[in-house]
Short mmCIF file of C-alpha atoms in Angstrom, two decimals:
data_model
loop_
_atom_site.label_atom_id
_atom_site.label_comp_id
_atom_site.label_asym_id
_atom_site.label_seq_id
_atom_site.Cartn_x
_atom_site.Cartn_y
_atom_site.Cartn_z
CA MET A 1 133.83 52.45 78.85
CA ALA A 2 132.94 56.05 79.58
CA GLU A 3 135.34 58.65 78.15
CA LEU A 4 133.14 61.74 78.41
CA VAL A 5 131.18 62.46 81.58
CA LYS A 6 128.19 64.82 81.39
CA PHE A 7 125.70 66.15 83.91
CA THR A 8 122.42 64.20 83.79
CA GLY A 9 120.73 65.44 86.98
CA ASP A 10 118.00 67.95 87.81
CA ASN A 11 118.88 71.65 87.53
CA ALA A 12 116.60 72.43 90.50
CA GLU A 13 118.67 70.31 92.93
CA LEU A 14 121.44 71.82 95.05
CA PHE A 15 123.79 68.98 94.10
CA CYS A 16 123.85 65.68 92.25
CA ARG A 17 126.38 62.90 92.83
CA GLU A 18 127.28 60.54 89.96
CA SER A 19 129.91 57.84 89.46
CA ALA A 20 131.81 56.68 86.40
CA ASP A 21 133.83 53.45 86.15
CA GLY A 22 136.45 52.38 83.62
CA LEU A 23 137.74 55.86 82.86
CA HIS A 24 140.95 56.02 80.80
CA ALA A 25 143.64 58.68 80.88
CA SER A 26 141.96 60.68 78.11
CA ALA A 27 138.60 60.93 79.92
CA GLN A 28 137.01 64.37 80.26
CA VAL A 29 134.08 65.95 82.06
CA ILE A 30 131.72 68.56 80.64
CA VAL A 31 130.34 71.01 83.21
CA PRO A 32 127.19 72.95 82.19
CA GLU A 33 126.89 76.72 82.66
CA THR A 34 124.49 76.17 85.56
CA HIS A 35 126.92 74.09 87.67
CA THR A 36 130.38 73.53 89.04
CA VAL A 37 131.75 70.04 89.70
CA LEU A 38 133.93 68.34 92.32
CA LEU A 39 135.94 65.25 91.34
CA ILE A 40 136.48 62.58 93.99
CA LYS A 41 138.91 59.67 93.71
CA ASP A 42 140.27 57.51 96.53
CA GLY A 43 138.92 59.97 99.10
CA VAL A 44 140.63 62.99 97.53
CA VAL A 45 138.35 65.91 96.57
CA SER A 46 139.41 68.35 93.86
CA GLU A 47 138.71 72.04 93.86
CA ALA A 48 135.48 73.01 92.11
CA LEU A 49 135.72 73.10 88.30
CA CYS A 50 133.94 75.92 86.49
CA PRO A 51 131.66 75.40 83.46
CA GLY A 52 133.44 73.99 80.41
CA ARG A 53 135.31 70.87 79.28
CA HIS A 54 138.05 69.53 81.59
CA ASP A 55 140.58 66.68 81.59
CA ILE A 56 140.04 64.38 84.53
CA PHE A 57 143.47 62.78 84.78
CA ASP A 58 147.10 63.83 84.82
CA THR A 59 147.59 65.86 81.66
CA GLU A 60 148.62 69.52 81.86
CA SER A 61 145.37 70.47 83.63
CA GLY A 62 144.26 67.12 85.02
CA PHE A 63 143.75 66.24 88.67
CA PHE A 64 144.44 62.54 89.21
CA ARG A 65 147.34 60.39 87.99
CA LEU A 66 147.15 57.22 85.91
CA LYS A 67 150.46 55.41 85.45
CA LYS A 68 149.79 54.61 81.79
CA ASP A 69 147.14 55.20 79.17
CA SER A 70 145.80 51.66 79.43
CA ASP A 71 144.98 52.01 83.15
CA VAL A 72 141.36 52.59 84.16
CA ALA A 73 139.88 54.24 87.26
CA SER A 74 136.59 55.08 88.94
CA VAL A 75 135.75 58.66 89.81
CA ASP A 76 132.80 60.26 91.62
CA PHE A 77 131.41 63.55 90.34
CA VAL A 78 129.47 65.99 92.50
CA PHE A 79 127.71 68.53 90.30
CA VAL A 80 126.76 71.54 92.44
CA SER A 81 124.18 74.02 91.14
CA ARG A 82 125.23 77.65 90.87
CA THR A 83 121.63 78.89 90.75
CA ALA A 84 119.33 76.51 92.67
CA LYS A 85 117.90 77.94 95.87
CA LEU A 86 116.51 75.78 98.66
CA PRO A 87 113.58 77.24 100.64
CA MET A 88 113.21 76.17 104.25
CA LEU A 89 110.70 76.76 107.02
CA TRP A 90 112.09 77.26 110.51
CA GLY A 91 110.63 77.54 113.97
CA THR A 92 111.38 76.96 117.64
CA SER A 93 110.59 73.36 118.60
CA THR A 94 110.08 74.47 122.20
CA PRO A 95 109.32 78.02 123.42
CA ILE A 96 112.22 80.30 124.28
CA ARG A 97 112.29 81.01 128.00
CA THR A 98 113.32 84.60 128.65
CA ARG A 99 112.29 87.75 130.53
CA ASP A 100 110.42 90.75 129.20
CA PRO A 101 112.96 93.62 128.94
CA LEU A 102 110.60 96.33 130.25
CA THR A 103 108.88 94.55 133.12
CA ASP A 104 111.24 91.67 133.96
CA VAL A 105 108.29 89.24 133.72
CA ALA A 106 109.26 85.67 132.76
CA VAL A 107 107.80 84.73 129.37
CA SER A 108 107.82 81.84 126.90
CA ILE A 109 107.80 82.74 123.21
CA GLY A 110 107.74 80.67 120.03
CA ILE A 111 109.12 82.15 116.79
CA ASN A 112 108.82 80.93 113.19
CA GLY A 113 109.71 82.04 109.70
CA GLU A 114 111.25 81.14 106.35
CA LEU A 115 114.64 81.33 104.69
CA GLU A 116 116.23 80.50 101.35
CA PHE A 117 119.84 79.63 100.59
CA ARG A 118 122.14 78.38 97.84
CA VAL A 119 125.65 76.96 97.63
CA LYS A 120 128.40 79.59 97.46
CA THR A 121 131.55 77.52 98.12
CA PRO A 122 131.00 73.99 96.66
CA LYS A 123 133.97 72.19 98.23
CA GLN A 124 133.26 73.56 101.70
CA PHE A 125 129.57 72.69 101.33
CA TYR A 126 130.43 69.12 100.31
CA LEU A 127 133.00 68.52 103.03
CA GLU A 128 130.91 70.02 105.84
CA LEU A 129 127.40 68.85 104.94
CA VAL A 130 127.54 65.99 102.45
CA GLY A 131 130.81 64.06 102.59
CA ALA A 132 130.76 60.30 102.11
CA ASP A 133 127.15 59.90 103.30
CA THR A 134 125.51 58.18 100.33
CA GLU A 135 122.03 58.57 101.85
CA TYR A 136 122.28 62.31 102.37
CA ASN A 137 119.13 64.11 101.17
CA VAL A 138 117.45 67.48 101.38
CA GLU A 139 115.44 66.68 104.51
CA ARG A 140 118.54 65.61 106.42
CA LEU A 141 120.31 68.75 105.21
CA LYS A 142 117.46 70.93 106.50
CA LYS A 143 117.44 69.13 109.85
CA ARG A 144 121.17 69.74 110.29
CA LEU A 145 120.87 73.41 109.39
CA LEU A 146 117.77 73.92 111.56
CA SER A 147 119.62 72.70 114.62
CA ARG A 148 122.43 75.19 114.03
CA LEU A 149 119.97 77.95 113.15
CA MET A 150 118.09 77.74 116.43
CA SER A 151 121.32 78.01 118.43
CA ILE A 152 121.83 81.40 116.71
CA ILE A 153 118.26 82.69 116.84
CA GLU A 154 117.50 82.35 120.54
CA PRO A 155 120.33 84.54 121.95
CA ILE A 156 120.07 87.07 119.09
CA VAL A 157 116.33 87.63 119.65
CA ALA A 158 116.75 88.03 123.40
CA GLY A 159 119.67 90.42 122.87
CA VAL A 160 117.80 92.59 120.36
CA MET A 161 114.75 92.84 122.60
CA ARG A 162 116.92 93.97 125.52
CA LYS A 163 119.03 96.42 123.53
CA GLU A 164 116.07 98.04 121.76
CA LYS A 165 113.93 97.96 124.94
CA ILE A 166 111.06 96.18 123.19
CA SER A 167 108.44 94.33 125.19
CA TYR A 168 107.53 90.87 123.92
CA THR A 169 103.95 92.10 123.56
CA GLU A 170 105.32 94.35 120.77
CA PHE A 171 107.26 91.63 118.94
CA THR A 172 104.98 91.54 115.88
CA GLU A 173 105.34 95.29 115.24
CA ASN A 174 109.12 94.93 115.29
CA LYS A 175 109.56 91.62 113.44
CA ALA A 176 111.00 93.21 110.26
CA MET A 177 113.83 94.81 112.26
CA ILE A 178 114.40 91.59 114.21
CA ALA A 179 114.52 89.61 110.93
CA GLU A 180 117.23 91.94 109.56
CA ARG A 181 119.40 91.41 112.64
CA LEU A 182 118.90 87.64 112.44
CA LYS A 183 119.62 87.53 108.70
CA ALA A 184 122.99 89.21 109.21
CA SER A 185 124.06 86.76 111.93
CA VAL A 186 122.65 83.64 110.28
CA GLY A 187 124.11 84.59 106.88
CA GLU A 188 127.56 85.14 108.34
CA THR A 189 127.48 81.80 110.18
CA PHE A 190 126.12 79.75 107.25
CA GLU A 191 128.77 81.12 104.90
CA ALA A 192 131.67 80.68 107.33
CA GLU A 193 130.72 77.18 108.48
CA TYR A 194 128.99 75.59 105.49
CA GLY A 195 129.83 77.62 102.37
CA LEU A 196 126.17 78.64 101.94
CA GLU A 197 124.78 82.00 100.86
CA LEU A 198 121.62 83.15 102.65
CA CYS A 199 119.37 84.67 99.98
CA SER A 200 116.40 85.63 102.14
CA PHE A 201 115.28 85.44 105.77
CA THR A 202 111.90 86.35 107.23
CA VAL A 203 110.23 86.19 110.63
CA ASN A 204 106.59 85.28 110.11
CA GLY A 205 105.43 85.74 113.67
CA ALA A 206 105.70 84.94 117.33
CA ILE A 207 103.52 83.00 119.72
CA ILE A 208 103.17 84.25 123.28
CA SER A 209 100.48 83.01 125.63
CA ASN A 210 97.62 85.21 126.78
CA ALA A 211 98.70 84.50 130.35
CA ASP A 212 102.17 85.96 129.69
CA ILE A 213 100.68 89.00 127.94
CA MET A 214 98.36 89.62 130.86
CA ALA A 215 101.27 89.25 133.31
CA ILE A 216 103.32 91.84 131.40
CA GLU A 217 100.43 94.29 131.20
CA LYS A 218 99.67 93.84 134.90
CA LYS A 219 103.30 94.50 135.81
CA ARG A 220 103.32 97.61 133.61
CA ASP A 221 100.28 98.97 135.44
CA GLU A 222 101.89 98.27 138.81
CA LEU A 223 105.11 100.03 137.82
CA ALA A 224 103.24 103.02 136.45
CA GLU A 225 101.25 103.34 139.67
CA HIS A 226 103.76 102.46 142.36
CA GLY A 227 107.22 102.37 140.86
CA LYS A 228 109.56 103.59 138.17
CA VAL A 229 111.02 102.31 134.92
CA CYS A 230 114.55 103.30 133.86
CA PRO A 231 114.32 105.42 130.69
CA SER A 232 117.70 104.09 129.54
CA CYS A 233 117.50 100.30 129.91
CA GLY A 234 113.84 99.69 130.82
CA LYS A 235 114.64 98.03 134.14
CA SER A 236 111.98 98.38 136.84
CA ALA A 237 112.90 100.19 140.06
CA THR A 238 111.36 100.98 143.43
CA GLU A 239 109.47 104.23 143.89
CA THR A 240 112.17 105.70 146.13
CA ALA A 241 115.13 104.72 143.93
CA LYS A 242 117.16 107.64 142.54
CA PHE A 243 119.36 105.63 140.18
CA CYS A 244 118.82 102.48 138.10
CA ALA A 245 120.39 99.39 139.69
CA GLU A 246 121.06 97.97 136.19
CA CYS A 247 122.76 100.84 134.31
CA GLY A 248 123.13 103.70 136.82
CA CYS A 249 120.85 106.11 134.93
CA ALA A 250 119.23 108.85 137.05
CA LEU A 251 115.55 108.22 137.79
CA GLY A 252 114.49 111.80 138.52
CA ASP A 253 112.67 114.16 136.16
CA ILE A 254 113.21 113.29 132.51
CA PHE A 255 113.12 115.75 129.62
CA CYS A 256 112.84 115.15 125.87
CA SER A 257 116.19 115.68 124.12
CA GLU A 258 114.38 117.03 121.06
CA CYS A 259 112.01 119.69 122.43
CA GLY A 260 112.81 119.84 126.17
CA ALA A 261 109.31 118.88 127.33
CA LYS A 262 109.02 116.95 130.60
CA ILE A 263 108.15 113.29 130.11
CA GLU A 264 107.30 110.38 132.37
CA ALA A 265 109.62 107.42 132.89
CA THR A 266 107.00 105.09 131.40
CA ASP A 267 106.53 107.16 128.20
CA ARG A 268 107.82 105.66 124.97
CA PHE A 269 107.27 108.84 122.93
CA CYS A 270 107.33 112.53 123.74
CA GLY A 271 103.82 113.96 124.07
CA GLN A 272 104.94 117.31 122.61
CA CYS A 273 107.01 116.42 119.54
CA GLY A 274 106.56 112.66 119.12
CA LYS A 275 110.25 111.75 119.46
CA LYS A 276 110.81 108.14 120.46
CA ILE A 277 112.15 108.02 124.03
CA ARG A 278 112.96 104.31 124.35
#
């Protein structure tokens, strides 16, 4: 007959679920400094208990009611680590189909990286990701999160590339900035939906075919020779166009806002002072 429940799991695990039968009204649980614990009885989940010694049943600070001291009950305990971090590799299972922002060439790009997270809100984490599934494990958790992650990554990457006017041939040089934008969005979503804190997020690289790279470079050459590129949004335009059909920017002579030197529509930096144009 267990009267004192203690954590017996692995400190490196995100959570550990244990059960205790035959608990009397005086039963208590001891929560180590490294964890919080959720108590579950008859489908009811308590709020997370902080480290320390706690009454389980209906005393002044208890959570569940026993009609009399001689009654016994079974309770599940979910010990959730306050410190354990779970690393996870991520990557696109199929290439992202999009268009290069500067040339409008259709491209396919694969992206991969790593992230690390820990539990911030134990009850939310349990209810959203664990629940009553007795076979839930780390690999199933990663699979669930990866599916949600990719639904965030694809539109964010495409949006950043368009807004910053970055060609997909220049993805690698800009991956640190792209990773920061993704970390902010992914972290906000993981915390709001799953009670998880995103500790780190990196983009390791991108895969784009040589054929797509060659198509982009060919289109760039064609635009430089026969057409124009909008200095504001990067949209290609016909040689005779005076305004961009995408954003309305004038396509005439362009001058550097820093030093006043004349620059070409295809220039990314001023040849006089080095200021970034687009």
